[in-house]
C-alpha cells in the first residue's frame, strides 16, 4: 500500500502543479493579449504632476519625462499634451519642466498621476483637428467596421492603422500632414475596437487575423475611387500592413508601406507585454506557450515579409532601440534582407509607436520624401 499511496500522492501533486501552471499561463497570456483600446501600453512609469502654470508643467524627473518631443499625458478622466523640455526654467533636482501645449480633457493639477502616451488627440478629425470628415462603414469579415474618411482630391489614399492598446485617434497625429498634401486618409476601427465587431475570446492576434479588416479597408477605398493606397501602420497595425501586402487579394493596389514600430517577433512582444504588466519572470515562458495555445500557431512574419514574392512595394520603416514592446532588431534585419525596397530610419529616445512624437519635423520629412514619388 505504501508504494501505491506514494504514487497517488505524487500524481496528485503533479496534477496540482500542472493545473497551477495552466492557470498561471492563462493569467499571464490574458495580461499580454487583452490590452484594452485607449489606455497607454505599459512600459513607462506613472508620473506625479508637481505644478501647473501658464504653458508649463512640472513632472517627476524620469527617463520618460525627459524624452524629447511632443506627447500626450493620460490619467483618469484626463488628457493633455506636452511639448519639449524647458531646460532653462528653474526646477528641483527631482523634477523636470515641459511646455504645456493644452489640456483636452479634465483638470490638470498638482498631485495628478499621469503617464506619457503617443496619442495627442481626443475625438474625431473635425473635433480634434478642425478637418471635415465622413463617418463611414467598411463591410468587414465579422461585420461593419466604423471609420473616418478625411477626403482629398488625390487618387492615392492613405489607410492609417493604429496598433494594440490604441484607437483610431492615435493616427490623427499625422492626418494634418496628409491633409496639407490633399491626400485622402481612411482611419478604420477593426475587430475588437469599440464600435467594431467583437472578437469572441477577446484576444488580440497581433495582426494574424486583424489584417483581413485591412483587406476590407483597401477594397472599400478602391470602391470609393482610390487608384492605389499607402498603408501607414503603428505597432500591430504595421504588422497588419505587412500581412496585407503579402496576402491580400487586392495587394496590387498597395503602392507603399509606412511601418512605425512593427511587431515582427510575436513571442518577444508577448513576453515584453506580460513583463511590463509585472508578470513574474518565471511565468513569462508560460505566457508565451499559453498565448500560442489560445490563439493558434503564428508564422514567422519577418521571414514571410522578407521573402522575394511577399514584399513588392517600397517601404519606409521607422523604429528605434528604445522600444521595449516590439524589439528593434527584427526591423534592422528586415531592412538588411530587403535593401532594394526598405528604407530604414532609426529614431532614438522614443518608446513603442512613438517615432513621430520624438521628432515630428524629421518624421514628416521622411514621409514627404517617401510619398512624393508615390502620389
Tab-separated table of C-alpha atoms in Angstrom, residues 59 63-73 81-86 97-101 116-118 120 347-351 354-362:
chain	number	residue	atom	x	y	z
A	59	UNK	CA	6.630	66.475	-13.534
A	63	UNK	CA	13.735	58.900	-18.380
A	64	UNK	CA	10.163	59.170	-19.674
A	65	UNK	CA	9.585	62.787	-18.637
A	66	UNK	CA	12.980	63.784	-20.107
A	67	UNK	CA	12.250	62.399	-23.577
A	68	UNK	CA	12.482	64.915	-26.409
A	69	UNK	CA	9.394	65.620	-28.476
A	70	UNK	CA	5.647	66.011	-28.068
A	71	UNK	CA	3.442	63.575	-26.147
A	72	UNK	CA	0.035	63.121	-24.656
A	73	UNK	CA	-0.418	62.882	-20.895
A	81	UNK	CA	-0.447	67.479	-24.454
A	82	UNK	CA	3.112	68.438	-23.515
A	83	UNK	CA	5.929	69.704	-25.690
A	84	UNK	CA	9.702	69.934	-25.254
A	85	UNK	CA	11.643	70.006	-22.005
A	86	UNK	CA	12.335	73.569	-20.819
A	97	UNK	CA	9.608	71.204	-16.614
A	98	UNK	CA	7.989	70.790	-20.019
A	99	UNK	CA	5.924	73.085	-22.161
A	100	UNK	CA	2.208	72.521	-21.626
A	101	UNK	CA	0.532	72.723	-25.024
A	116	UNK	CA	3.054	59.518	-21.342
A	117	UNK	CA	1.236	58.307	-24.462
A	118	UNK	CA	1.964	58.849	-28.174
A	120	UNK	CA	-2.122	63.575	-28.854
A	347	UNK	CA	14.606	57.012	-34.216
A	348	UNK	CA	16.188	57.176	-30.776
A	349	UNK	CA	14.673	58.152	-27.424
A	350	UNK	CA	11.187	57.060	-28.483
A	351	UNK	CA	9.005	54.343	-26.929
A	354	UNK	CA	6.011	56.999	-30.838
A	355	UNK	CA	8.531	57.642	-33.598
A	356	UNK	CA	6.579	60.717	-34.745
A	357	UNK	CA	6.394	62.089	-31.200
A	358	UNK	CA	10.171	62.058	-30.734
A	359	UNK	CA	10.760	64.453	-33.643
A	360	UNK	CA	7.641	65.377	-35.654
A	361	UNK	CA	9.530	67.612	-38.109
A	362	UNK	CA	12.073	64.962	-39.054
